Amino acid sequence: VSLGSDNREGSLSVIGAVSPPGGDISEPVSQATLRIVKVFWGLDAKLAYKRHFPAINWLTSYSLYLDTLGKWYKENVSEDWMELRNRLMSLLQDESELEEIVKLVGIDALSPGDRLKMEAARSIREDFLHQLAYHEVDTYTSLKKQLLMIRLILAFYDIASEVMSNGGDIEIISSLPVREQIGRFKYIKEENTGEEYEKILNEINAQLQNSVAKEEI
């Protein structure tokens, strides 16, 4: 209960920063800190150099509150929130592993399915995780809108996977105009997200199906 004339309730978050020389978190102070905290945001200089903000590494960061929060998300946002979240993390992890192969032998050595994974992960990074904090709309995004953003990204990936299994071309699929619409969804105002979501979802279906029809012609 907060102090004041009325009965107010709130929450308190304690945030601390550890900045080891050279960003080496294996040194003793960092390790001692990691042993007592339950949430870790790993700032990444490489992301900052790429102008990707917030520059938080999604593979090294973690939260030990996932199980507790999972129940809350299920009750207040969506039944499948944690499932969708886990799918995003899986794609980002796969991208990290595939990048090592690309560095050695090039993108052309990947199978079409792996290239689609790379494209989906890029969409997660650029269209969902990247934020313009000074943008009038992107500075704050509700959980409802975040859910729709995730659904669009995964809808494109799932439908594209099905289209490719029927002979779709990864080059055509990765350059479809609807991908830009997905990327710009985060700039849509909250009150218009429902209508815009349906439009983009219809475009995803139409453009992916048309991409197969064009190839057959």
Coordinates of N, CA and C in Angstrom, one line a residue:
V1 N 0.8 -1.2 0.0 CA 0.0 0.0 0.0 C 0.9 1.2 0.0
S2 N 0.6 2.2 -0.9 CA 1.4 3.4 -1.0 C 1.0 4.4 0.0
L3 N 1.9 5.3 0.5 CA 1.6 6.4 1.4 C 0.7 7.4 0.7
G4 N -0.2 8.1 1.4 CA -1.0 9.1 0.8 C -2.3 9.2 1.5
S5 N -3.1 10.2 1.1 CA -4.4 10.4 1.7 C -5.4 9.3 1.4
D6 N -5.3 8.8 0.2 CA -6.2 7.7 -0.2 C -5.5 6.4 -0.2
N7 N -6.3 5.3 -0.3 CA -5.7 3.9 -0.4 C -5.2 3.6 -1.8
R8 N -3.9 3.7 -2.0 CA -3.3 3.5 -3.3 C -2.5 2.2 -3.3
E9 N -2.5 1.5 -4.3 CA -1.7 0.3 -4.5 C -0.8 0.4 -5.7
G10 N 0.4 -0.1 -5.6 CA 1.3 0.0 -6.8 C 2.3 -1.2 -6.7
S11 N 3.2 -1.1 -7.6 CA 4.3 -2.1 -7.7 C 5.6 -1.4 -7.7
L12 N 6.7 -2.1 -7.3 CA 8.0 -1.5 -7.3 C 9.0 -2.4 -8.0
S13 N 9.7 -1.8 -8.9 CA 10.7 -2.6 -9.7 C 12.1 -2.0 -9.3
V14 N 13.0 -2.8 -9.0 CA 14.4 -2.4 -8.7 C 15.3 -2.8 -9.8
I15 N 15.9 -1.8 -10.5 CA 16.7 -2.1 -11.6 C 18.1 -1.6 -11.3
G16 N 19.1 -2.5 -11.6 CA 20.5 -2.1 -11.4 C 21.3 -2.4 -12.6
A17 N 22.4 -1.8 -12.8 CA 23.2 -1.9 -14.0 C 24.6 -2.4 -13.6
V18 N 25.1 -3.3 -14.4 CA 26.5 -3.8 -14.2 C 27.2 -3.6 -15.6
S19 N 28.3 -2.9 -15.6 CA 29.0 -2.6 -16.8 C 30.5 -3.0 -16.7
P20 N 30.7 -4.3 -17.0 CA 32.1 -4.8 -16.8 C 33.0 -4.3 -18.0
P21 N 34.3 -4.3 -17.8 CA 35.2 -3.9 -18.8 C 35.1 -4.8 -20.1
G22 N 34.9 -4.1 -21.2 CA 34.8 -4.9 -22.5 C 33.5 -5.7 -22.6
G23 N 32.6 -5.4 -21.7 CA 31.3 -6.2 -21.8 C 31.4 -7.6 -21.4
D24 N 32.4 -8.0 -20.7 CA 32.7 -9.4 -20.4 C 31.9 -9.8 -19.1
I25 N 30.8 -10.4 -19.2 CA 29.9 -10.7 -18.1 C 30.4 -12.0 -17.3
S26 N 31.5 -12.6 -17.8 CA 32.0 -13.7 -17.1 C 32.8 -13.3 -15.9
E27 N 33.1 -12.0 -15.7 CA 34.0 -11.6 -14.6 C 33.2 -11.7 -13.3
P28 N 33.8 -11.7 -12.1 CA 33.2 -12.0 -10.8 C 32.0 -11.2 -10.4
V29 N 32.1 -9.9 -10.6 CA 31.0 -9.0 -10.2 C 29.7 -9.3 -11.0
S30 N 29.9 -9.5 -12.3 CA 28.7 -9.8 -13.1 C 28.1 -11.1 -12.8
Q31 N 29.0 -12.1 -12.5 CA 28.5 -13.4 -12.2 C 27.8 -13.4 -10.8
A32 N 28.3 -12.7 -9.9 CA 27.6 -12.6 -8.6 C 26.3 -11.9 -8.7
T33 N 26.2 -10.9 -9.6 CA 24.9 -10.2 -9.8 C 23.9 -11.2 -10.5
L34 N 24.3 -11.9 -11.5 CA 23.4 -12.9 -12.2 C 22.9 -14.0 -11.2
R35 N 23.7 -14.3 -10.2 CA 23.2 -15.3 -9.3 C 22.0 -14.9 -8.4
I36 N 21.9 -13.6 -8.2 CA 20.8 -13.1 -7.3 C 19.6 -12.5 -8.0
V37 N 19.8 -12.1 -9.3 CA 18.7 -11.5 -10.0 C 17.8 -12.5 -10.7
K38 N 16.6 -12.2 -11.0 CA 15.7 -13.1 -11.7 C 15.3 -12.7 -13.1
V39 N 15.8 -11.5 -13.4 CA 15.6 -10.9 -14.8 C 16.9 -10.3 -15.2
F40 N 17.3 -10.6 -16.5 CA 18.5 -10.1 -17.0 C 18.3 -9.5 -18.4
W41 N 18.6 -8.3 -18.6 CA 18.6 -7.7 -19.9 C 20.1 -7.5 -20.4
G42 N 20.5 -8.2 -21.4 CA 21.8 -8.1 -21.8 C 22.0 -7.0 -23.0
L43 N 22.5 -5.9 -22.7 CA 22.7 -4.9 -23.7 C 23.8 -5.3 -24.7
D44 N 23.6 -5.1 -25.9 CA 24.5 -5.6 -27.0 C 25.0 -4.5 -27.8
A45 N 26.3 -4.3 -27.8 CA 27.0 -3.2 -28.6 C 26.7 -3.4 -30.1
K46 N 26.7 -4.6 -30.5 CA 26.6 -4.9 -32.0 C 25.2 -4.4 -32.4
L47 N 24.2 -4.6 -31.6 CA 22.8 -4.1 -31.9 C 22.8 -2.6 -32.0
A48 N 23.5 -2.0 -31.0 CA 23.5 -0.5 -30.9 C 24.2 0.0 -32.2
Y49 N 25.3 -0.6 -32.6 CA 26.0 -0.1 -33.8 C 25.1 -0.3 -35.1
K50 N 24.2 -1.3 -35.0 CA 23.3 -1.5 -36.2 C 22.1 -0.6 -36.1
R51 N 22.0 0.3 -35.0 CA 20.9 1.2 -34.8 C 19.6 0.4 -34.5
H52 N 19.8 -0.7 -33.8 CA 18.6 -1.5 -33.4 C 18.4 -1.2 -31.9
F53 N 17.3 -0.5 -31.7 CA 16.9 -0.1 -30.3 C 15.5 -0.6 -30.0
P54 N 15.3 -1.1 -28.7 CA 16.3 -1.2 -27.7 C 17.3 -2.3 -28.0
A55 N 18.6 -2.0 -27.6 CA 19.7 -2.9 -28.0 C 19.9 -4.0 -26.9
I56 N 18.8 -4.7 -26.8 CA 18.8 -5.8 -25.8 C 18.9 -7.2 -26.5
N57 N 19.9 -7.9 -26.2 CA 20.1 -9.2 -26.9 C 19.0 -10.2 -26.4
W58 N 18.2 -10.7 -27.4 CA 17.1 -11.5 -27.1 C 17.5 -13.0 -26.8
L59 N 18.8 -13.3 -27.1 CA 19.2 -14.7 -26.8 C 19.9 -14.8 -25.5
T60 N 20.6 -13.8 -25.0 CA 21.2 -13.9 -23.7 C 20.4 -13.3 -22.6
S61 N 19.4 -12.6 -22.9 CA 18.5 -12.0 -21.8 C 17.5 -13.1 -21.4
Y62 N 17.0 -13.0 -20.2 CA 16.1 -14.0 -19.7 C 15.2 -13.4 -18.5
S63 N 14.2 -14.2 -18.2 CA 13.3 -13.9 -17.0 C 13.0 -15.2 -16.4
L64 N 13.1 -15.2 -15.0 CA 12.7 -16.4 -14.3 C 11.3 -16.4 -13.8
Y65 N 10.6 -15.3 -14.3 CA 9.2 -15.2 -14.0 C 8.2 -15.7 -15.1
L66 N 8.8 -16.4 -16.0 CA 8.0 -16.8 -17.2 C 6.8 -17.6 -16.8
D67 N 6.9 -18.6 -15.9 CA 5.8 -19.4 -15.5 C 4.7 -18.6 -14.9
T68 N 5.1 -17.7 -14.0 CA 4.1 -16.8 -13.3 C 3.4 -15.9 -14.3
L69 N 4.2 -15.2 -15.1 CA 3.7 -14.3 -16.1 C 2.8 -15.0 -17.1
G70 N 3.2 -16.3 -17.5 CA 2.5 -17.0 -18.5 C 1.0 -17.2 -18.1
K71 N 0.8 -17.4 -16.8 CA -0.6 -17.6 -16.3 C -1.4 -16.2 -16.5
W72 N -0.7 -15.1 -16.2 CA -1.3 -13.8 -16.3 C -1.6 -13.5 -17.8
Y73 N -0.7 -13.8 -18.7 CA -0.9 -13.5 -20.1 C -2.0 -14.4 -20.6
K74 N -2.1 -15.6 -20.2 CA -3.2 -16.5 -20.6 C -4.6 -16.0 -20.2
E75 N -4.6 -15.4 -19.0 CA -5.9 -14.9 -18.5 C -6.3 -13.5 -19.0
N76 N -5.3 -12.7 -19.3 CA -5.5 -11.3 -19.6 C -5.3 -10.9 -21.1
V77 N -4.5 -11.7 -21.8 CA -4.2 -11.3 -23.2 C -4.7 -12.4 -24.2
S78 N -4.1 -13.6 -24.1 CA -4.6 -14.6 -25.0 C -4.1 -16.0 -24.5
E79 N -4.9 -17.0 -24.7 CA -4.6 -18.4 -24.3 C -3.3 -18.9 -24.9
D80 N -3.0 -18.4 -26.1 CA -1.8 -19.0 -26.8 C -0.6 -18.0 -26.7
W81 N -0.6 -17.0 -25.8 CA 0.5 -16.0 -25.8 C 1.8 -16.7 -25.6
M82 N 2.0 -17.6 -24.7 CA 3.2 -18.2 -24.4 C 3.7 -19.1 -25.5
E83 N 2.7 -19.8 -26.1 CA 3.0 -20.6 -27.3 C 3.6 -19.7 -28.4
L84 N 3.0 -18.6 -28.7 CA 3.4 -17.7 -29.7 C 4.8 -17.1 -29.4
R85 N 5.0 -16.8 -28.1 CA 6.3 -16.2 -27.6 C 7.4 -17.3 -27.8
N86 N 7.1 -18.5 -27.5 CA 8.1 -19.6 -27.7 C 8.4 -19.8 -29.2
R87 N 7.5 -19.7 -30.0 CA 7.7 -19.8 -31.5 C 8.7 -18.7 -32.0
L88 N 8.4 -17.5 -31.5 CA 9.3 -16.4 -31.9 C 10.7 -16.7 -31.4
M89 N 10.9 -17.1 -30.2 CA 12.2 -17.4 -29.6 C 12.9 -18.5 -30.4
S90 N 12.1 -19.5 -30.8 CA 12.7 -20.6 -31.6 C 13.2 -20.2 -32.9
L91 N 12.5 -19.3 -33.6 CA 12.9 -18.8 -34.9 C 14.2 -17.9 -34.7
L92 N 14.2 -17.1 -33.7 CA 15.4 -16.3 -33.4 C 16.6 -17.2 -33.1
Q93 N 16.4 -18.2 -32.4 CA 17.5 -19.2 -32.1 C 18.0 -19.9 -33.3
D94 N 17.1 -20.3 -34.2 CA 17.4 -20.9 -35.4 C 18.2 -20.0 -36.3
E95 N 17.8 -18.7 -36.3 CA 18.5 -17.7 -37.2 C 19.9 -17.6 -36.7
S96 N 20.1 -17.6 -35.4 CA 21.5 -17.4 -34.9 C 22.4 -18.6 -35.4
E97 N 21.8 -19.8 -35.4 CA 22.6 -21.0 -35.8 C 22.8 -20.9 -37.3
L98 N 21.8 -20.5 -38.1 CA 21.9 -20.5 -39.5 C 22.9 -19.4 -40.0
E99 N 23.0 -18.3 -39.2 CA 23.9 -17.2 -39.6 C 25.4 -17.7 -39.6
E100 N 25.7 -18.7 -38.7 CA 27.0 -19.3 -38.7 C 27.3 -20.0 -40.1
I101 N 26.3 -20.7 -40.6 CA 26.5 -21.4 -41.9 C 26.6 -20.3 -43.0
V102 N 25.8 -19.3 -42.9 CA 25.8 -18.3 -44.0 C 27.2 -17.6 -44.0
K103 N 27.8 -17.3 -42.9 CA 29.1 -16.7 -42.8 C 30.2 -17.6 -43.5
L104 N 30.0 -18.9 -43.4 CA 31.0 -19.8 -44.0 C 30.8 -20.1 -45.5
V105 N 29.5 -20.3 -45.9 CA 29.3 -20.8 -47.3 C 28.3 -19.9 -48.0
G106 N 27.7 -18.9 -47.4 CA 26.8 -18.0 -48.1 C 25.3 -18.4 -48.0
I107 N 24.4 -17.5 -48.2 CA 23.0 -17.7 -48.1 C 22.5 -18.7 -49.1
D108 N 23.1 -18.8 -50.3 CA 22.6 -19.7 -51.3 C 22.7 -21.2 -50.9
A109 N 23.6 -21.5 -49.9 CA 23.8 -22.8 -49.5 C 22.6 -23.3 -48.6
L110 N 21.8 -22.4 -48.1 CA 20.7 -22.8 -47.3 C 19.5 -23.4 -48.1
S111 N 18.7 -24.2 -47.5 CA 17.5 -24.8 -48.2 C 16.5 -23.6 -48.2
P112 N 15.5 -23.7 -49.1 CA 14.4 -22.7 -49.1 C 13.7 -22.6 -47.8
G113 N 13.5 -23.7 -47.1 CA 12.9 -23.6 -45.8 C 13.7 -22.9 -44.7
D114 N 15.0 -23.1 -44.8 CA 15.9 -22.3 -43.8 C 16.0 -20.8 -44.2
R115 N 15.9 -20.6 -45.5 CA 15.9 -19.1 -45.9 C 14.6 -18.5 -45.5
L116 N 13.5 -19.2 -45.5 CA 12.3 -18.6 -45.0 C 12.3 -18.4 -43.5
K117 N 13.0 -19.3 -42.8 CA 13.2 -19.0 -41.4 C 14.0 -17.8 -41.1
M118 N 15.0 -17.5 -41.9 CA 15.8 -16.3 -41.8 C 15.0 -15.1 -42.1
E119 N 14.1 -15.2 -43.1 CA 13.2 -14.0 -43.4 C 12.2 -13.8 -42.2
A120 N 11.7 -14.9 -41.7 CA 10.7 -14.7 -40.6 C 11.4 -14.1 -39.3
A121 N 12.7 -14.5 -39.1 CA 13.4 -14.0 -37.9 C 13.7 -12.5 -38.1
R122 N 14.1 -12.2 -39.4 CA 14.3 -10.8 -39.7 C 13.1 -9.9 -39.4
S123 N 11.9 -10.5 -39.8 CA 10.7 -9.7 -39.6 C 10.4 -9.6 -38.1
I124 N 10.8 -10.6 -37.3 CA 10.6 -10.5 -35.8 C 11.5 -9.4 -35.3
R125 N 12.7 -9.3 -35.7 CA 13.7 -8.4 -35.2 C 13.3 -6.9 -35.6
E126 N 13.0 -6.8 -36.9 CA 12.8 -5.4 -37.5 C 11.4 -4.9 -37.3
D127 N 10.4 -5.8 -37.4 CA 9.0 -5.3 -37.3 C 8.4 -5.4 -36.0
F128 N 9.0 -6.3 -35.1 CA 8.4 -6.4 -33.7 C 9.3 -5.9 -32.6
L129 N 10.6 -6.4 -32.6 CA 11.5 -6.0 -31.5 C 12.0 -4.6 -31.6
H130 N 12.2 -4.2 -32.8 CA 12.8 -2.8 -33.0 C 11.7 -1.8 -32.7
Q131 N 12.1 -0.7 -32.0 CA 11.2 0.3 -31.5 C 11.8 1.7 -31.8
L132 N 10.9 2.6 -32.2 CA 11.3 4.0 -32.3 C 10.7 4.7 -31.1
A133 N 11.4 4.9 -30.1 CA 10.9 5.5 -28.8 C 10.3 6.9 -29.0
Y134 N 10.8 7.6 -30.0 CA 10.3 9.0 -30.1 C 9.2 9.1 -31.1
H135 N 8.7 8.0 -31.7 CA 7.6 8.0 -32.6 C 6.3 8.1 -31.8
E136 N 5.4 8.9 -32.3 CA 4.1 9.2 -31.5 C 3.3 7.9 -31.3
V137 N 3.4 6.9 -32.2 CA 2.7 5.7 -32.0 C 3.5 4.6 -31.5
D138 N 4.7 4.4 -32.0 CA 5.6 3.3 -31.6 C 6.2 3.5 -30.3
T139 N 6.1 4.6 -29.7 CA 6.7 4.8 -28.3 C 6.0 4.0 -27.3
Y140 N 4.7 3.6 -27.5 CA 4.0 2.7 -26.6 C 3.1 1.8 -27.4
T141 N 3.2 0.5 -27.1 CA 2.4 -0.5 -27.8 C 1.7 -1.4 -26.8
S142 N 0.4 -1.5 -26.8 CA -0.4 -2.3 -25.9 C -0.1 -3.8 -26.2
L143 N -0.4 -4.6 -25.2 CA -0.2 -6.1 -25.4 C -1.2 -6.6 -26.5
K144 N -2.4 -6.0 -26.6 CA -3.3 -6.5 -27.6 C -2.7 -6.2 -29.0
K145 N -2.1 -5.1 -29.2 CA -1.5 -4.8 -30.5 C -0.3 -5.7 -30.7
Q146 N 0.5 -5.9 -29.7 CA 1.7 -6.8 -29.8 C 1.2 -8.2 -30.2
L147 N 0.1 -8.6 -29.7 CA -0.4 -9.9 -30.1 C -0.7 -10.0 -31.5
L148 N -1.4 -8.9 -32.1 CA -1.7 -8.9 -33.5 C -0.4 -8.8 -34.3
M149 N 0.6 -8.1 -33.9 CA 1.8 -8.0 -34.6 C 2.5 -9.4 -34.7
I150 N 2.5 -10.1 -33.6 CA 3.0 -11.5 -33.6 C 2.2 -12.4 -34.6
R151 N 0.9 -12.3 -34.5 CA 0.1 -13.2 -35.3 C 0.3 -12.9 -36.8
L152 N 0.5 -11.7 -37.2 CA 0.8 -11.4 -38.6 C 2.1 -12.0 -39.1
I153 N 3.1 -11.8 -38.3 CA 4.5 -12.3 -38.6 C 4.4 -13.9 -38.8
L154 N 3.8 -14.5 -37.8 CA 3.7 -16.0 -37.9 C 2.8 -16.5 -38.9
A155 N 1.7 -15.7 -39.2 CA 0.8 -16.1 -40.3 C 1.5 -16.1 -41.6
F156 N 2.3 -15.1 -41.9 CA 3.1 -15.0 -43.1 C 4.0 -16.2 -43.2
Y157 N 4.7 -16.5 -42.1 CA 5.6 -17.6 -42.1 C 4.9 -19.0 -42.3
D158 N 3.8 -19.2 -41.6 CA 3.1 -20.5 -41.7 C 2.5 -20.7 -43.1
I159 N 1.9 -19.6 -43.7 CA 1.2 -19.7 -45.0 C 2.3 -19.8 -46.1
A160 N 3.4 -19.1 -45.9 CA 4.5 -19.2 -46.9 C 5.1 -20.6 -46.8
S161 N 5.2 -21.2 -45.7 CA 5.8 -22.5 -45.6 C 4.9 -23.5 -46.4
E162 N 3.6 -23.3 -46.2 CA 2.7 -24.2 -47.0 C 2.8 -24.0 -48.5
V163 N 2.8 -22.7 -48.9 CA 3.0 -22.4 -50.3 C 4.3 -23.0 -50.9
M164 N 5.3 -22.9 -50.1 CA 6.6 -23.4 -50.6 C 6.6 -24.9 -50.7
S165 N 5.8 -25.6 -49.9 CA 5.7 -27.0 -50.0 C 5.0 -27.4 -51.2
N166 N 4.2 -26.5 -51.8 CA 3.5 -26.7 -53.1 C 4.2 -26.1 -54.3
G167 N 5.5 -25.8 -54.1 CA 6.3 -25.3 -55.2 C 6.6 -23.8 -55.2
G168 N 6.2 -23.1 -54.2 CA 6.5 -21.7 -54.1 C 7.9 -21.3 -54.1
D169 N 8.3 -20.2 -54.7 CA 9.7 -19.7 -54.8 C 10.0 -18.8 -53.7
I170 N 11.1 -19.0 -53.0 CA 11.5 -18.2 -51.9 C 11.8 -16.8 -52.3
E171 N 12.4 -16.6 -53.5 CA 12.7 -15.3 -54.0 C 11.5 -14.4 -54.2
I172 N 10.5 -15.0 -54.7 CA 9.2 -14.3 -55.0 C 8.5 -14.0 -53.6
I173 N 8.5 -15.0 -52.8 CA 7.8 -14.9 -51.5 C 8.4 -13.8 -50.6
S174 N 9.8 -13.8 -50.6 CA 10.5 -12.9 -49.7 C 10.4 -11.4 -50.2
S175 N 9.9 -11.2 -51.4 CA 9.8 -9.8 -51.9 C 8.4 -9.4 -52.1
L176 N 7.4 -10.1 -51.6 CA 6.0 -9.7 -51.7 C 5.8 -8.3 -51.0
P177 N 4.9 -7.5 -51.6 CA 4.6 -6.2 -51.0 C 4.0 -6.2 -49.6
V178 N 3.3 -7.3 -49.3 CA 2.6 -7.4 -48.0 C 3.6 -7.4 -46.9
R179 N 4.9 -7.8 -47.1 CA 5.9 -7.8 -46.1 C 6.1 -6.3 -45.5
E180 N 6.0 -5.4 -46.4 CA 6.2 -4.0 -46.0 C 5.0 -3.6 -45.2
Q181 N 3.8 -4.1 -45.5 CA 2.6 -3.7 -44.7 C 2.7 -4.3 -43.3
I182 N 3.3 -5.5 -43.2 CA 3.5 -6.1 -41.9 C 4.4 -5.2 -41.1
G183 N 5.5 -4.8 -41.8 CA 6.5 -4.0 -41.1 C 6.0 -2.6 -40.6
R184 N 5.0 -2.1 -41.3 CA 4.4 -0.8 -40.9 C 3.2 -0.9 -40.0
F185 N 2.8 -2.1 -39.6 CA 1.7 -2.3 -38.8 C 2.0 -1.6 -37.4
K186 N 3.2 -1.6 -36.9 CA 3.5 -1.0 -35.6 C 3.2 0.5 -35.5
Y187 N 3.1 1.1 -36.7 CA 2.9 2.5 -36.7 C 1.4 2.9 -36.8
I188 N 0.5 1.8 -36.9 CA -0.9 2.0 -36.9 C -1.4 2.4 -35.5
K189 N -2.3 3.4 -35.4 CA -2.9 3.8 -34.2 C -3.7 2.7 -33.6
E190 N -3.7 2.6 -32.2 CA -4.4 1.6 -31.5 C -5.8 1.3 -32.0
E191 N -6.6 2.4 -32.2 CA -8.0 2.3 -32.5 C -8.2 1.7 -33.9
N192 N -7.2 1.7 -34.7 CA -7.3 1.1 -36.1 C -6.7 -0.2 -36.3
T193 N -6.1 -0.8 -35.2 CA -5.4 -2.0 -35.4 C -6.2 -3.2 -35.8
G194 N -7.4 -3.3 -35.3 CA -8.3 -4.5 -35.6 C -8.6 -4.5 -37.1
E195 N -9.1 -3.4 -37.6 CA -9.4 -3.3 -39.0 C -8.2 -3.5 -39.9
E196 N -7.1 -2.9 -39.6 CA -5.9 -3.1 -40.4 C -5.3 -4.5 -40.3
Y197 N -5.4 -5.1 -39.2 CA -5.0 -6.5 -39.0 C -5.7 -7.4 -40.0
E198 N -7.0 -7.3 -40.1 CA -7.8 -8.1 -41.0 C -7.4 -7.8 -42.5
K199 N -7.2 -6.6 -42.8 CA -6.8 -6.2 -44.2 C -5.4 -6.9 -44.5
I200 N -4.5 -6.8 -43.6 CA -3.1 -7.4 -43.9 C -3.2 -8.9 -43.9
L201 N -4.0 -9.5 -43.1 CA -4.1 -10.9 -43.1 C -4.7 -11.4 -44.4
N202 N -5.7 -10.7 -44.9 CA -6.2 -11.1 -46.2 C -5.2 -10.9 -47.3
E203 N -4.4 -9.8 -47.2 CA -3.4 -9.6 -48.2 C -2.3 -10.7 -48.2
I204 N -2.0 -11.2 -47.0 CA -1.0 -12.3 -46.8 C -1.5 -13.5 -47.6
N205 N -2.7 -13.9 -47.4 CA -3.3 -15.0 -48.0 C -3.3 -14.8 -49.5
A206 N -3.8 -13.7 -50.0 CA -4.0 -13.4 -51.4 C -2.7 -13.4 -52.1
Q207 N -1.7 -12.6 -51.6 CA -0.4 -12.5 -52.3 C 0.4 -13.8 -52.3
L208 N 0.3 -14.5 -51.3 CA 1.1 -15.8 -51.3 C 0.4 -16.8 -52.2
Q209 N -0.9 -16.9 -52.3 CA -1.6 -17.8 -53.2 C -1.3 -17.3 -54.6
N210 N -1.3 -16.0 -54.9 CA -1.1 -15.5 -56.2 C 0.3 -15.8 -56.7
S211 N 1.3 -15.8 -55.7 CA 2.7 -16.1 -56.1 C 2.8 -17.4 -56.7
V212 N 2.1 -18.4 -56.2 CA 2.1 -19.8 -56.8 C 1.4 -19.8 -58.2
A213 N 0.3 -19.1 -58.3 CA -0.4 -19.0 -59.6 C 0.5 -18.4 -60.7
K214 N 1.3 -17.4 -60.3 CA 2.1 -16.7 -61.3 C 3.2 -17.7 -61.8
E215 N 3.7 -18.5 -60.9 CA 4.8 -19.4 -61.2 C 4.3 -20.5 -62.2
E216 N 3.0 -20.9 -61.9 CA 2.4 -22.0 -62.8 C 2.2 -21.4 -64.2
I217 N 1.9 -20.1 -64.3 CA 1.7 -19.5 -65.6 C 3.0 -19.5 -66.4

